[in-house]
Each structure stands twice: as structure tokens, then as C-alpha cells.
Amino acid sequence: MAAVSEEHLPPRPFTPVAAASATPTTGGLSQGPPGAAGANPLSRKLRKVLETRLEADKEMLEALKTLSDFFVENSLRTRRNLRGDIEHRSLAINEEFVYIFKQVKEELENISEDVQLMSNCCQDMTNHLKATKEQTQDLIVKTTKLQAESQRLELKAQIADAFIAEFQLSPEAMDVLRSTRDGPVTENFFKVLRRIKQIHNDVKILLRTSQQRSGLEIMEQMALLQETSYEQLYRWTQGECRALTQETCDVSPVLAQAMEALQDRPVLYKYTLDEFGTARRSAVVRGFIDALTRGGPGGTPRPIEMHSHDPLRYVGDMLAWLHQATASEKEHLEALLKHITTEGVEENMQEIVGHITEGVCRPLKVRIEQVIIAEPGAVLLYKISNLLKFYHHTISNIIGNSAAMLLTTIEEMHLLSKKIFFNSLSLHASKLLDKVELPPADLGPSHALNQTLALLREVLSSHDSCVIPLDTRQTDFGQVLSCVVDPLLQMCTVSASNLASADMATFMVNSLHMMKTMLALFEFTDKRLEMLQYQIEAHLDTLINEQASYVLTRVGLSYIYNMVQQHKTEQGPLANVPSMDSMSLKAAMVQFDRYLSAPDGLLMPQINFLLSTAVKQQIIKQSTELICRAYTELYAAVMNPDNAYKDPETILHRSPHQVQSLLS
């Protein structure tokens, strides 16, 4: 607690006793003169106390606050003893302060002694160091030099280590190369090989500096390691390729990486591809023979030769197997060369696939030749030809090399089957012309024509269902039609040559209509259909004229119509011509009226033999038009006054318009 000073102590309290004794003497403070009041110390102090503003005196407030801690009872005794209590309290505080400072003094003296000891020790050490420094000055100089030399040597060591790390293989890499001599190639081998190649390329930088000798030595060392590594890699890759003789080929990723690495050595790369092609060729040939004779695993699918009695399926199964095998070998080769990005890789693949599939050409050719030479029929030959053409187109999309032996063999078999097919058609056509059948009694198509059209329909149906290119199909279609349709037309013409004109026209119309109806079902026949239509129209004109002549003859107007056409004005009136008088004309008109009442009753027998109802209606319609035209000319001649017919209306009582209405 802070000590309270004397000047801050409050004045002694004014007691009532003192006030009472002062009152009679002075007569009170208010009654005394002003000079006496100002001279009274007590009054001055009291006034000072009363005028004091405690709230502005912080020191007074603190003193009062301190006083309130031990002055708790305001009594006479405590007021009298207040100064003493304060003094005792101040004394106790000072004694405590002295005691504390005494302890601090003792601690400071201890510290001072310690500092003095430390100072003495430091001085001794300084003296000792000074003496030592004087003694070791030469050693420090030598040590500094050795440290500088050590730093230089360390820098050289770092440079040497960096040089070795940049231009030499690590011991681990050398162990990988040594382990590959008798063991398999792993991923680490290719990393080491790439590292050797990188060092060989980077060492060229040394040749441009003063370290040419080191560069040449390192380059020679890396070149030797490269050749050794490529030789090891080639031997391993060759062995792996030789082992790929199973029907299912699994190309490992390591083998694909080996092929990528070997492309830096074109000779080794080519030898490895040849080895792969030879191994796969043997596997494909063996697989093809097994598919022909043994079938699949467990007999499923069955051997292809089990279907040799069905030529189309037999050839189709062989070609389908080859197509699948070719696609599989292309996939195997793509897996082997998937990392090769250089130009010409596609040509290499085509060449290798062609070499792989070359082994199956001979057994395939022998079997297809046996089927073709056996001449299973024109339709089957044509289907086989289209099948061969389709697989030639499909397999060529896989191989891509048109000079491949497999494609050449399939093309040869296609041409052979096509040749024998056309020979078969030509032979069939020659037989038609060698022994021409007479037209049947109903003047319909002959048996030979129906048989040939059935054959042609089967051929064209198989042609439409094939999937060979459109231009090739159109060319084949034209050849087939020329080989069959032209001999058929010639046969029909020869067969009908001894018939009467109406019978001949009917037979030809029926035959041509049958041919046209059949050809209309197929594409690429527009020109042939147009040509057949022209011929049909020519024979229809004959039948129309024959039908009109038949009607005019049956009604007695044939002679009359001919005379009207031949009569000339200078010959005199037409009525004077024999058989052209009114009575003859009236008699003919009676028969003509019977025809008008039932025109369908006067049809040639040949009309009923026509197969096409539309053709029959066309003949009847156009022949009726000719009859109406003939009647119109006759009517005009009779009505002509120059022909001297009396009452011509009684002879021809129907006008041409009425006749046309009745016949329509």
C-alpha cells in the first residue's frame, strides 16, 4: 500500500467542544470581523476544506480510498488515533519495502559476483585464444587452401558423376542386358534399349567440343551395345514368332514392342515378319485341312467335306472359312504392328497376309475345280460364280493387294465357273436350235420355251439376290440375256415358219408375251423388253388385219370392200360393176346386221388361243376400228351420186357413226 504523506492527511476534525469554547470568546464565525476571520488559521483551513472539490483531486480520492480500507469506525478514539495508525502503517510499509530491497541487493551482489567470474573467465579464454591463434595461423592458412581444393575436387566429382550418368549405362541397365541373353525380353529391356539409343544420339554433342576422343569412344561403345541388343531382340522375337503356330494366335504386348524396336533395323524387321508369316501360313493351312476333314472341336461344326454333295454350300463354306481366317490373320498382324507408324506398313501387312493365305490356294483350287468341272447345272454354276465374285470382292477389302495368290485363285475359279456356265447356256441354246419343236395345237409357248424360261428365271433370280457390285451385275445380266433370249427368239421364229400367218402371229405373240412377262420381273431388262414389245406389236398388226378380214369375209363385205377400193371414176358407176348392185349390197347388209347384233360371235379361233386378255382386247378393238373404217368407205361410195345407186338409204340404212356405236 502506498504511504500517505503528511501534507495529504486530513486536518483534525472540528469537535463540538472546541466550537463551544470558541463561541463565547469570538461570538461565532459570522459575527467576527473579516480581518479576524482571515487571520484565524482554523477558519482558513476549514474554508479550504469546504472549498475543496474532491471529485477533481485524484490523489485525494486515492488517499481516501486507501483510508477506507482500515478506518472503518468513525469514533472519537479512532479519530484521535488516526494519525498514529497512518504513521504505523506507513512505517510497516517502509519496513517491508526495505526488506524487499535488501533481498534485491543481495541478489544483485550475487549476480555481480557471477558476472565478475564470467568476465574473468572470458578474459582468460580471450588470452588463451589469442595465444592459440598466434600458434595456429599457419595451420588455418593450410586448412583454407585444403577446403578450397576439396570444393574443387567435389565439383569435379559431381561433373564426372553427371557425365557418367548422361553418357554411360547404370549397373542395373547392364544387368538387364546380361539377363536377356538367355532369358525372356521384358519391359525393362526396351527402356535400356531406348537409353542406349538416346546416349548414342546425345554423344554427338561431344564431337563438336574438345572432348572428341571421349565422344568417339562412347559412341563406339553404345554402337556395340546397340548391335548386341538388337541381335538378342531379333533372336527372341524370331523364337516367339516361330511358336505362333496354333490356330488361335495371341500376340503379346512385348512382342509388339519388339517389332516397334526392330524397325530401326530394316533387315531384321523383314526377317521377323517373314518368320511370322511362315508360322501363320502353316497354321492356316493346317486349320483349313482340319476344317475340311475333321471339323471343329468335338465335331462341331461338322467337316466341310460332309457337304460336298451340295456344291453351293460346299464352296460357300470353304470361302466363308477363308474369309474368317483372312480377317483373323489381318487382326493378328495389326496387333503385331500396332506400334508401327512409318509409311509402307499397310503394304507390308497386305504382303504378309497374302503370303499367309497363299498356302490354302492349292487345296481350295482343286476342290472348287472338281465342283465346277462336274457341271452341277447352269443355275448352280451361276450361283457359284456369283459366290466366288462376292468373296473375291470381300476378301480383297481385307487383303487389299489384288496380286495376292488367294485373290488370284478365287478370280480364276470365278472365270472358270462363269465360262462353263455360259458354255452350258450356249449348249442349251444350240440344242434348242438343233431340234426345233413344232408349235402346240393351242399355239401356246412350246415345252422347250417354258423349260428355257424357267431356267432363265432361276438364273436371273440368283443374279438379283447376289451382292456383287452393280456394274458387274449389269454386265453379267446383258451376257446372260444375249446367250438365252436371242436363241429363244430364233427358235420361236423357226418353229412358226411353216404356220399360216394368223397361227404364226398367235404363236409368236404368246411366246413373246411369255418372255416379256418373265423379263419384266428383273432389273436391267429395259432394252430387251422394248425389243420384245416391238416384235409383239408387229405380230399384233397381222392378227388385227386377219381378224378384220375374217369378219368382212364372213359378212360378205370382203369382195365389196375390195371393189370399192379398186374402183375408179373413169370406169363408170359402181352400181354397174358385177356383184355390186343394190340387191347384192342389201344381202350383204343383212349378214352385217347379224354381226352388229353379236360381234363377239365372229372371232378367229386363234384369238381364243391368246394368253393375254389385254392383247386379245387390243386385237378386237383395233380390228373393229378397221371394220368401221371399211364400212365408212363403203357408205361414202354408196351415197356418192356418181355411183348411180337408187335410194342408197334403203341399201345402207345405218350411218358409220351408228355402226361405230354398236361395235363399241
XYZ file of C-alpha atoms in Angstrom:
664
model
C 0.000 0.000 0.000
C 1.366 3.435 -0.852
C 2.354 5.568 2.116
C 0.230 8.589 2.856
C 2.301 11.785 3.261
C 1.789 14.314 5.945
C 0.551 17.047 3.696
C -2.197 14.857 2.398
C -3.511 13.850 5.765
C -6.872 15.406 6.611
C -6.970 18.097 9.282
C -8.035 17.154 12.707
C -11.773 17.046 12.977
C -13.509 20.016 14.454
C -15.049 18.901 17.697
C -18.136 20.421 19.269
C -16.209 21.127 22.440
C -13.822 23.388 20.627
C -16.690 25.069 18.873
C -18.473 25.701 22.154
C -15.441 27.231 23.814
C -14.818 29.404 20.799
C -18.322 30.760 20.573
C -18.406 32.937 23.692
C -14.988 34.256 23.047
C -15.330 35.269 19.417
C -19.012 35.495 19.213
C -19.152 32.965 16.244
C -17.519 32.989 12.849
C -20.256 35.024 11.319
C -20.029 37.748 13.988
C -16.274 38.336 13.940
C -14.714 40.967 11.745
C -13.458 39.880 8.374
C -9.852 40.571 9.210
C -10.075 38.434 12.322
C -11.692 35.588 10.369
C -8.974 35.646 7.735
C -6.286 35.695 10.428
C -7.662 32.607 12.145
C -5.747 29.549 10.818
C -8.511 27.244 11.804
C -11.032 29.204 9.793
C -8.682 29.326 6.864
C -8.179 25.593 6.937
C -11.862 24.951 7.379
C -12.630 27.184 4.447
C -10.008 25.430 2.409
C -11.541 22.118 3.313
C -15.012 23.278 2.425
C -13.873 24.747 -0.854
C -12.015 21.615 -1.889
C -13.585 19.684 -4.809
C -12.765 16.076 -4.127
C -14.063 14.819 -7.475
C -11.303 16.798 -9.263
C -8.461 15.709 -6.961
C -7.471 12.240 -7.985
C -4.729 11.975 -5.365
C -7.186 12.860 -2.626
C -9.624 10.288 -3.885
C -6.926 7.636 -3.887
C -5.915 8.622 -0.372
C -9.468 8.446 0.859
C -9.944 5.104 -0.878
C -6.850 3.799 0.911
C -8.019 5.215 4.194
C -11.360 3.496 3.882
C -9.631 0.105 3.980
C -8.598 0.364 7.645
C -10.672 3.306 9.002
C -13.928 1.507 9.415
C -15.319 3.020 12.560
C -15.769 6.775 12.968
C -15.434 7.242 16.708
C -13.569 9.565 18.963
C -10.927 7.045 19.698
C -10.338 6.153 16.100
C -10.193 9.778 15.058
C -7.600 10.513 17.716
C -5.537 7.532 16.806
C -5.861 8.090 13.021
C -2.521 9.851 12.614
C -0.762 7.238 14.633
C -2.376 4.434 12.697
C -1.352 6.069 9.494
C 2.176 6.549 10.653
C 2.389 2.968 11.907
C 1.003 1.791 8.641
C 3.480 3.920 6.675
C 6.272 2.584 8.841
C 5.266 -1.003 8.211
C 5.154 -0.350 4.526
C 8.571 1.215 4.531
C 9.993 -1.656 6.564
C 8.543 -4.115 4.068
C 9.973 -2.076 1.198
C 13.397 -2.033 2.888
C 13.251 -5.775 3.444
C 12.420 -6.423 -0.219
C 15.136 -4.099 -1.442
C 17.575 -5.815 0.854
C 16.815 -9.111 -0.857
C 17.181 -7.453 -4.280
C 20.500 -6.005 -3.179
C 21.722 -9.416 -2.073
C 20.646 -10.948 -5.419
C 22.363 -8.155 -7.333
C 25.524 -8.697 -5.344
C 25.384 -12.412 -6.231
C 24.860 -11.547 -9.867
C 27.690 -9.074 -9.764
C 29.978 -11.752 -8.388
C 28.865 -14.188 -11.141
C 29.392 -11.563 -13.813
C 32.792 -10.817 -12.435
C 33.655 -14.505 -12.538
C 32.380 -14.733 -16.108
C 34.374 -11.676 -17.060
C 37.491 -13.204 -15.611
C 36.785 -16.467 -17.414
C 36.178 -14.689 -20.737
C 39.341 -12.760 -20.292
C 41.231 -15.975 -19.691
C 39.657 -17.525 -22.757
C 40.446 -14.465 -24.854
C 44.023 -14.613 -23.798
C 44.108 -18.328 -24.463
C 42.517 -17.889 -27.940
C 44.897 -15.089 -28.764
C 47.833 -17.277 -27.893
C 46.337 -20.223 -29.804
C 45.617 -18.078 -32.866
C 49.188 -16.928 -32.942
C 50.308 -20.535 -32.732
C 47.840 -21.948 -35.402
C 47.952 -19.181 -38.014
C 49.859 -21.336 -40.483
C 47.518 -24.273 -39.881
C 44.461 -22.101 -40.670
C 46.005 -20.972 -43.948
C 46.729 -24.557 -44.938
C 43.208 -25.617 -43.909
C 41.669 -22.853 -46.039
C 43.650 -23.988 -49.029
C 42.671 -27.609 -48.438
C 38.993 -26.635 -48.177
C 39.143 -24.753 -51.472
C 40.867 -27.727 -53.088
C 38.236 -30.048 -51.608
C 35.446 -27.937 -53.096
C 37.111 -28.046 -56.476
C 37.522 -31.814 -56.271
C 33.921 -32.205 -55.152
C 32.764 -30.127 -58.125
C 34.845 -32.274 -60.451
C 33.361 -35.398 -58.871
C 29.844 -34.061 -59.427
C 30.688 -33.247 -63.041
C 32.160 -36.705 -63.504
C 29.091 -38.335 -61.944
C 26.798 -36.276 -64.165
C 28.875 -37.183 -67.219
C 28.754 -40.882 -66.358
C 25.006 -40.707 -65.668
C 24.444 -38.946 -69.005
C 26.726 -40.979 -71.254
C 27.007 -44.379 -69.544
C 24.589 -47.141 -68.604
C 23.876 -47.831 -64.983
C 24.869 -51.181 -63.452
C 21.193 -52.127 -63.270
C 20.812 -51.496 -67.018
C 23.856 -53.642 -67.758
C 22.365 -56.411 -65.596
C 19.156 -56.226 -67.683
C 21.143 -56.647 -70.909
C 23.087 -59.574 -69.486
C 19.956 -61.290 -68.185
C 18.299 -61.033 -71.629
C 20.916 -63.196 -73.307
C 19.356 -66.431 -72.097
C 16.074 -65.183 -70.680
C 12.888 -63.542 -71.969
C 12.633 -59.936 -73.052
C 10.848 -57.673 -70.577
C 9.707 -54.080 -70.453
C 12.980 -53.051 -68.813
C 14.911 -54.265 -71.844
C 13.173 -51.738 -74.091
C 13.845 -48.969 -71.589
C 17.552 -49.856 -71.655
C 17.489 -50.023 -75.457
C 15.912 -46.583 -75.666
C 18.534 -45.334 -73.195
C 21.353 -46.700 -75.380
C 19.840 -45.039 -78.414
C 19.477 -41.742 -76.561
C 23.133 -41.848 -75.394
C 24.249 -42.631 -78.942
C 22.393 -39.568 -80.206
C 23.438 -37.269 -77.333
C 27.110 -38.148 -77.601
C 27.224 -36.376 -80.945
C 27.338 -33.167 -78.950
C 30.742 -34.127 -77.596
C 32.087 -34.392 -81.124
C 31.526 -30.653 -81.510
C 33.640 -29.876 -78.421
C 37.184 -30.607 -77.344
C 36.076 -33.994 -75.973
C 36.042 -35.673 -79.370
C 38.102 -38.649 -78.237
C 35.727 -39.388 -75.374
C 32.777 -38.895 -77.687
C 34.144 -41.369 -80.237
C 34.858 -43.949 -77.553
C 31.395 -43.607 -76.051
C 29.750 -43.711 -79.494
C 31.666 -46.862 -80.372
C 30.686 -48.427 -77.052
C 26.989 -47.566 -77.484
C 27.007 -48.799 -81.088
C 28.396 -52.130 -79.933
C 25.754 -52.370 -77.201
C 23.047 -51.477 -79.714
C 24.065 -54.193 -82.144
C 24.288 -56.743 -79.348
C 20.878 -55.720 -78.016
C 19.224 -55.828 -81.447
C 20.731 -59.246 -82.096
C 19.356 -60.530 -78.775
C 15.997 -58.953 -79.502
C 15.890 -60.460 -83.002
C 16.652 -63.965 -81.721
C 13.971 -63.700 -79.050
C 11.371 -62.235 -81.463
C 12.137 -64.883 -84.059
C 11.605 -67.609 -81.479
C 8.320 -66.058 -80.366
C 7.068 -65.852 -83.963
C 8.009 -69.457 -84.655
C 5.898 -70.501 -81.685
C 2.757 -68.844 -83.138
C 1.640 -71.978 -84.985
C -1.616 -72.547 -83.141
C -4.941 -71.784 -84.786
C -5.629 -69.145 -82.125
C -2.787 -66.642 -82.094
C -2.137 -64.437 -79.066
C 0.272 -61.591 -79.815
C 1.731 -60.312 -76.546
C 2.328 -56.578 -75.966
C 6.043 -57.271 -75.505
C 6.219 -58.855 -78.966
C 4.530 -55.773 -80.465
C 7.104 -53.555 -78.733
C 9.866 -55.773 -80.091
C 8.595 -55.224 -83.641
C 8.496 -51.485 -82.998
C 12.119 -51.580 -81.838
C 13.259 -53.759 -84.752
C 12.030 -51.299 -87.356
C 15.303 -49.427 -86.782
C 16.952 -52.477 -88.368
C 15.004 -52.998 -91.617
C 16.688 -56.298 -92.453
C 15.952 -57.852 -89.062
C 12.444 -56.379 -89.188
C 11.763 -58.002 -92.571
C 13.196 -61.364 -91.499
C 10.988 -61.316 -88.407
C 7.878 -60.529 -90.461
C 8.758 -63.363 -92.840
C 9.132 -65.710 -89.870
C 5.733 -64.621 -88.555
C 4.161 -65.089 -91.989
C 5.661 -68.564 -92.376
C 4.425 -69.672 -88.957
C 0.926 -68.313 -89.531
C 0.810 -69.770 -93.056
C 1.465 -73.230 -91.632
C -1.239 -72.687 -89.004
C -3.799 -71.525 -91.584
C -3.129 -74.452 -93.917
C -3.416 -76.913 -91.058
C -6.605 -75.221 -89.829
C -8.127 -75.306 -93.332
C -7.369 -79.013 -93.776
C -8.797 -79.735 -90.326
C -11.940 -77.744 -91.148
C -12.334 -79.771 -94.348
C -11.732 -83.214 -92.883
C -12.130 -83.092 -89.087
C -14.440 -80.170 -88.368
C -14.389 -78.091 -85.235
C -13.589 -79.146 -81.668
C -15.794 -82.060 -80.689
C -17.077 -82.360 -84.262
C -18.903 -79.023 -84.202
C -19.105 -77.606 -86.775
C -19.084 -80.682 -88.943
C -16.329 -81.189 -91.548
C -16.893 -79.104 -94.653
C -16.418 -82.079 -96.943
C -19.504 -83.653 -95.383
C -21.445 -81.205 -97.576
C -19.604 -81.963 -100.800
C -22.850 -83.353 -102.237
C -24.247 -79.786 -102.085
C -21.908 -77.829 -104.410
C -23.128 -74.363 -103.450
C -22.879 -74.955 -99.698
C -19.581 -76.800 -100.109
C -17.956 -73.896 -101.952
C -19.638 -71.324 -99.702
C -18.384 -72.992 -96.505
C -14.813 -73.108 -97.791
C -14.868 -69.479 -98.856
C -16.544 -68.398 -95.600
C -13.845 -70.179 -93.581
C -11.132 -68.493 -95.651
C -12.812 -65.115 -95.234
C -12.891 -65.536 -91.459
C -9.315 -66.806 -91.387
C -8.114 -63.907 -93.532
C -9.813 -61.380 -91.261
C -8.322 -63.070 -88.184
C -4.821 -63.070 -89.652
C -5.203 -59.400 -90.535
C -6.170 -58.684 -86.913
C -3.188 -60.683 -85.623
C -0.862 -58.768 -87.899
C -2.386 -55.448 -86.834
C -1.830 -56.414 -83.187
C 1.798 -57.283 -84.014
C 2.430 -53.989 -85.837
C 0.152 -51.704 -83.817
C 3.077 -49.501 -82.742
C 4.484 -49.139 -86.269
C 3.673 -45.714 -87.708
C 6.092 -45.497 -90.607
C 4.973 -45.300 -94.215
C 4.564 -48.549 -96.076
C 3.295 -50.538 -93.096
C -0.040 -51.115 -94.848
C 1.734 -52.535 -97.900
C 3.772 -54.809 -95.632
C 0.619 -56.049 -93.958
C -1.043 -56.759 -97.304
C 2.007 -58.632 -98.476
C 2.242 -60.723 -95.294
C -1.483 -61.559 -95.271
C -1.210 -62.586 -98.927
C 1.755 -64.806 -98.048
C -0.116 -66.355 -95.091
C -3.180 -67.235 -97.178
C -1.159 -68.465 -100.140
C -0.806 -71.950 -98.629
C -4.548 -72.718 -98.901
C -4.762 -71.811 -102.592
C -3.905 -75.241 -103.966
C -6.353 -77.330 -101.862
C -9.042 -74.691 -102.453
C -8.453 -74.644 -106.195
C -8.508 -78.435 -106.519
C -11.833 -78.761 -104.704
C -13.593 -75.906 -106.486
C -12.367 -77.167 -109.847
C -13.847 -80.567 -109.069
C -17.198 -78.959 -108.312
C -17.173 -76.787 -111.446
C -15.971 -79.459 -113.852
C -18.677 -81.816 -112.576
C -21.169 -79.349 -114.163
C -23.873 -79.319 -111.485
C -26.139 -77.278 -113.754
C -26.297 -73.810 -115.202
C -28.110 -72.329 -112.205
C -25.685 -73.753 -109.655
C -22.744 -72.751 -111.804
C -24.061 -69.213 -111.964
C -24.648 -69.125 -108.198
C -21.146 -70.457 -107.587
C -19.753 -67.854 -109.978
C -21.551 -65.061 -108.116
C -20.440 -66.521 -104.781
C -16.825 -66.527 -105.909
C -17.156 -62.975 -107.160
C -18.660 -61.843 -103.866
C -15.917 -63.408 -101.740
C -13.273 -62.064 -104.098
C -14.643 -58.567 -103.501
C -14.984 -59.136 -99.725
C -11.558 -60.687 -99.176
C -9.906 -58.042 -101.365
C -11.185 -55.415 -98.894
C -9.233 -57.240 -96.188
C -6.063 -58.112 -98.067
C -6.064 -55.002 -100.235
C -3.460 -56.480 -102.574
C -5.065 -57.576 -105.823
C -1.928 -59.563 -106.674
C -2.364 -61.874 -103.666
C -2.373 -65.535 -104.608
C -5.670 -66.199 -102.816
C -7.465 -63.472 -104.760
C -5.891 -64.695 -107.995
C -7.096 -68.239 -107.298
C -10.636 -67.114 -106.475
C -10.696 -64.952 -109.610
C -9.535 -67.898 -111.734
C -12.258 -70.100 -110.263
C -14.803 -67.353 -110.866
C -13.800 -67.050 -114.522
C -13.812 -70.842 -114.900
C -17.289 -71.207 -113.404
C -18.535 -68.290 -115.468
C -17.052 -69.777 -118.619
C -18.599 -73.204 -118.009
C -21.892 -71.519 -117.112
C -22.030 -69.691 -120.420
C -20.903 -72.846 -122.189
C -23.823 -74.615 -120.545
C -26.219 -71.900 -121.697
C -24.771 -71.966 -125.183
C -25.086 -75.743 -125.303
C -28.677 -75.486 -124.156
C -29.370 -72.845 -126.835
C -27.718 -74.950 -129.542
C -29.899 -77.917 -128.557
C -32.946 -75.697 -128.932
C -31.960 -74.824 -132.490
C -30.825 -78.323 -133.410
C -34.190 -79.861 -132.666
C -36.923 -77.269 -133.069
C -40.294 -78.341 -131.709
C -43.495 -77.680 -133.639
C -45.905 -75.281 -132.010
C -48.546 -76.983 -129.855
C -52.152 -77.212 -131.019
C -53.222 -74.344 -128.759
C -50.470 -72.144 -130.263
C -49.091 -71.528 -126.772
C -45.398 -71.483 -125.808
C -43.598 -74.698 -126.552
C -42.252 -77.013 -123.870
C -38.686 -76.052 -124.758
C -39.555 -72.373 -124.358
C -41.158 -72.928 -120.953
C -38.225 -75.020 -119.813
C -35.686 -72.451 -121.003
C -37.604 -69.563 -119.430
C -37.759 -71.463 -116.147
C -34.000 -71.915 -116.326
C -33.518 -68.247 -117.154
C -35.806 -67.228 -114.284
C -33.734 -69.230 -111.803
C -30.541 -67.723 -113.164
C -31.849 -64.171 -113.003
C -33.339 -64.735 -109.539
C -29.985 -65.875 -108.225
C -28.427 -62.897 -110.003
C -30.750 -60.458 -108.233
C -30.018 -61.998 -104.846
C -26.233 -61.813 -105.183
C -24.268 -58.999 -103.573
C -21.638 -58.319 -106.215
C -21.128 -54.713 -107.397
C -23.881 -53.161 -109.517
C -21.829 -52.558 -112.663
C -20.584 -56.147 -112.658
C -24.137 -57.439 -112.215
C -25.365 -55.344 -115.140
C -22.610 -56.656 -117.422
C -23.317 -60.262 -116.444
C -27.041 -59.694 -116.942
C -26.532 -58.499 -120.503
C -24.376 -61.519 -121.328
C -26.940 -63.943 -119.894
C -29.815 -62.366 -121.825
C -27.851 -62.372 -125.059
C -26.948 -66.017 -124.565
C -30.545 -67.143 -123.901
C -33.080 -64.684 -125.293
C -31.655 -64.422 -128.804
C -31.627 -68.228 -129.396
C -35.160 -68.411 -127.963
C -36.398 -65.821 -130.451
C -34.681 -67.643 -133.277
C -36.179 -70.963 -132.142
C -39.690 -69.496 -131.999
C -39.296 -67.975 -135.468
C -38.085 -71.254 -136.948
C -40.812 -73.209 -135.152
C -43.553 -70.949 -136.529
C -42.136 -70.646 -140.038
C -44.476 -73.322 -141.510
C -47.660 -71.971 -139.975
C -50.282 -69.774 -141.530
C -49.924 -66.071 -140.909
C -52.639 -65.930 -138.226
C -51.336 -69.061 -136.460
C -47.782 -67.854 -136.735
C -48.681 -64.432 -135.313
C -50.654 -66.020 -132.461
C -47.827 -68.397 -131.568
C -45.240 -65.622 -131.688
C -47.385 -63.245 -129.623
C -47.881 -65.922 -126.965
C -44.193 -66.808 -126.921
C -43.036 -63.190 -126.878
C -45.587 -62.300 -124.222
C -44.343 -65.153 -122.036
C -40.760 -63.950 -122.434
C -41.696 -60.344 -121.751
C -43.705 -61.240 -118.648
C -40.774 -63.168 -117.228
C -38.150 -60.498 -118.006
C -40.309 -57.714 -116.568
C -39.696 -59.171 -113.096
C -35.986 -58.314 -113.167
C -33.799 -55.256 -113.477
C -31.531 -54.317 -116.386
C -34.105 -55.667 -118.925
C -35.478 -52.400 -120.300
C -33.830 -52.720 -123.712
C -34.898 -56.336 -124.085
C -38.455 -55.525 -123.055
C -38.576 -52.723 -125.605
C -37.319 -55.013 -128.339
C -39.876 -57.718 -127.449
C -42.655 -55.126 -127.415
C -41.758 -54.053 -130.958
C -41.946 -57.641 -132.155
C -45.241 -58.234 -130.355
C -46.739 -55.135 -131.982
C -45.614 -56.331 -135.408
C -47.399 -59.670 -134.933
C -50.404 -57.893 -133.405
C -50.792 -55.890 -136.612
C -51.017 -59.177 -138.507
C -53.671 -60.535 -136.149
C -55.662 -57.277 -136.297
C -55.716 -57.328 -140.084
C -56.564 -61.042 -140.107
C -59.433 -60.519 -137.661
C -60.836 -57.606 -139.677
C -60.515 -59.614 -142.900
C -62.130 -62.615 -141.200
C -65.184 -60.550 -140.173
C -65.527 -58.851 -143.562
C -65.329 -62.211 -145.305
C -67.928 -63.825 -143.021
C -70.432 -60.964 -143.508
C -69.878 -60.817 -147.309
C -68.241 -57.401 -147.335
C -64.748 -58.501 -148.250
C -65.353 -58.620 -152.019
C -67.484 -55.466 -151.906
C -64.828 -53.555 -149.890
C -62.107 -54.638 -152.303
C -64.140 -53.485 -155.290
C -64.776 -50.118 -153.615
C -61.047 -49.675 -153.068
C -60.167 -50.726 -156.640
C -62.934 -48.810 -158.421
C -62.020 -45.674 -160.322
C -64.285 -42.904 -161.534
C -63.486 -43.369 -165.260
C -64.723 -46.955 -165.042
C -68.291 -45.754 -164.715
C -70.797 -46.029 -161.892
C -70.056 -48.561 -159.196
C -73.618 -49.920 -159.381
C -72.863 -51.326 -162.860
C -69.980 -53.445 -161.574
C -70.956 -57.145 -161.267
C -71.978 -58.191 -157.728
C -72.071 -54.508 -156.707
C -75.739 -53.922 -157.465
C -78.297 -52.914 -154.862
C -79.578 -56.435 -154.281
C -76.108 -57.798 -153.555
C -75.381 -54.952 -151.185
C -78.690 -55.438 -149.352
C -77.998 -59.151 -148.958
C -74.543 -58.358 -147.508
C -76.065 -55.786 -145.159
C -78.375 -58.429 -143.741
C -75.359 -60.521 -142.729
C -73.598 -57.408 -141.464
C -76.598 -56.587 -139.255
C -76.387 -60.071 -137.741
C -72.725 -59.319 -136.942
C -73.654 -55.995 -135.394
C -76.148 -57.715 -133.116
C -73.495 -60.210 -131.874
C -69.959 -59.020 -132.775
C -68.278 -61.494 -130.395
C -69.591 -64.352 -132.433
C -67.214 -63.611 -135.296
C -63.798 -64.107 -133.756
C -60.967 -66.042 -135.302
C -60.177 -69.282 -133.429
C -56.640 -68.011 -132.966
C -57.931 -65.105 -130.869
C -59.111 -67.513 -128.195
C -55.611 -69.062 -128.068
C -54.015 -65.809 -126.936
C -52.710 -65.999 -123.375
C -53.033 -62.312 -122.610
C -56.515 -60.907 -122.153
C -55.208 -57.397 -122.711
C -53.722 -58.420 -126.046
C -56.971 -60.085 -127.021
C -58.978 -56.944 -126.191
C -56.488 -54.828 -128.103
C -56.887 -57.012 -131.230
C -60.689 -56.916 -131.030
C -60.721 -53.151 -130.524
C -58.333 -52.308 -133.334
C -59.885 -54.829 -135.759
C -63.299 -53.286 -135.018
C -61.842 -49.894 -135.920
C -60.706 -51.317 -139.262
C -64.189 -52.719 -139.893
C -65.730 -49.341 -139.094
C -63.278 -47.697 -141.437
C -64.180 -50.157 -144.228
C -67.880 -49.555 -143.665
C -67.269 -45.794 -143.756
C -65.602 -46.081 -147.167
C -68.424 -48.324 -148.429
C -71.042 -45.931 -147.115
C -69.351 -42.981 -148.795
C -69.189 -44.867 -152.094
C -72.879 -45.896 -151.992
C -74.008 -42.435 -151.047
C -71.982 -40.932 -153.883
C -74.388 -39.995 -156.731
C -71.723 -40.800 -159.306
C -72.078 -44.486 -158.469
C -75.771 -44.449 -159.616
C -77.349 -46.153 -156.609
C -81.101 -45.502 -156.334
C -82.372 -44.858 -152.854
C -78.996 -45.500 -151.174
C -80.593 -45.008 -147.733
C -82.540 -48.207 -148.250
C -79.375 -50.088 -149.092
C -77.245 -48.853 -146.163
C -79.742 -47.824 -143.539
C -77.081 -47.358 -140.816
C -74.658 -44.484 -140.736
C -70.962 -45.074 -139.916
C -71.468 -43.380 -136.563
C -74.287 -45.794 -135.690
C -72.138 -48.759 -136.660
C -69.273 -47.488 -134.589
C -71.610 -47.004 -131.619
C -72.933 -50.539 -131.929
C -69.467 -52.070 -132.201
C -68.040 -50.051 -129.347
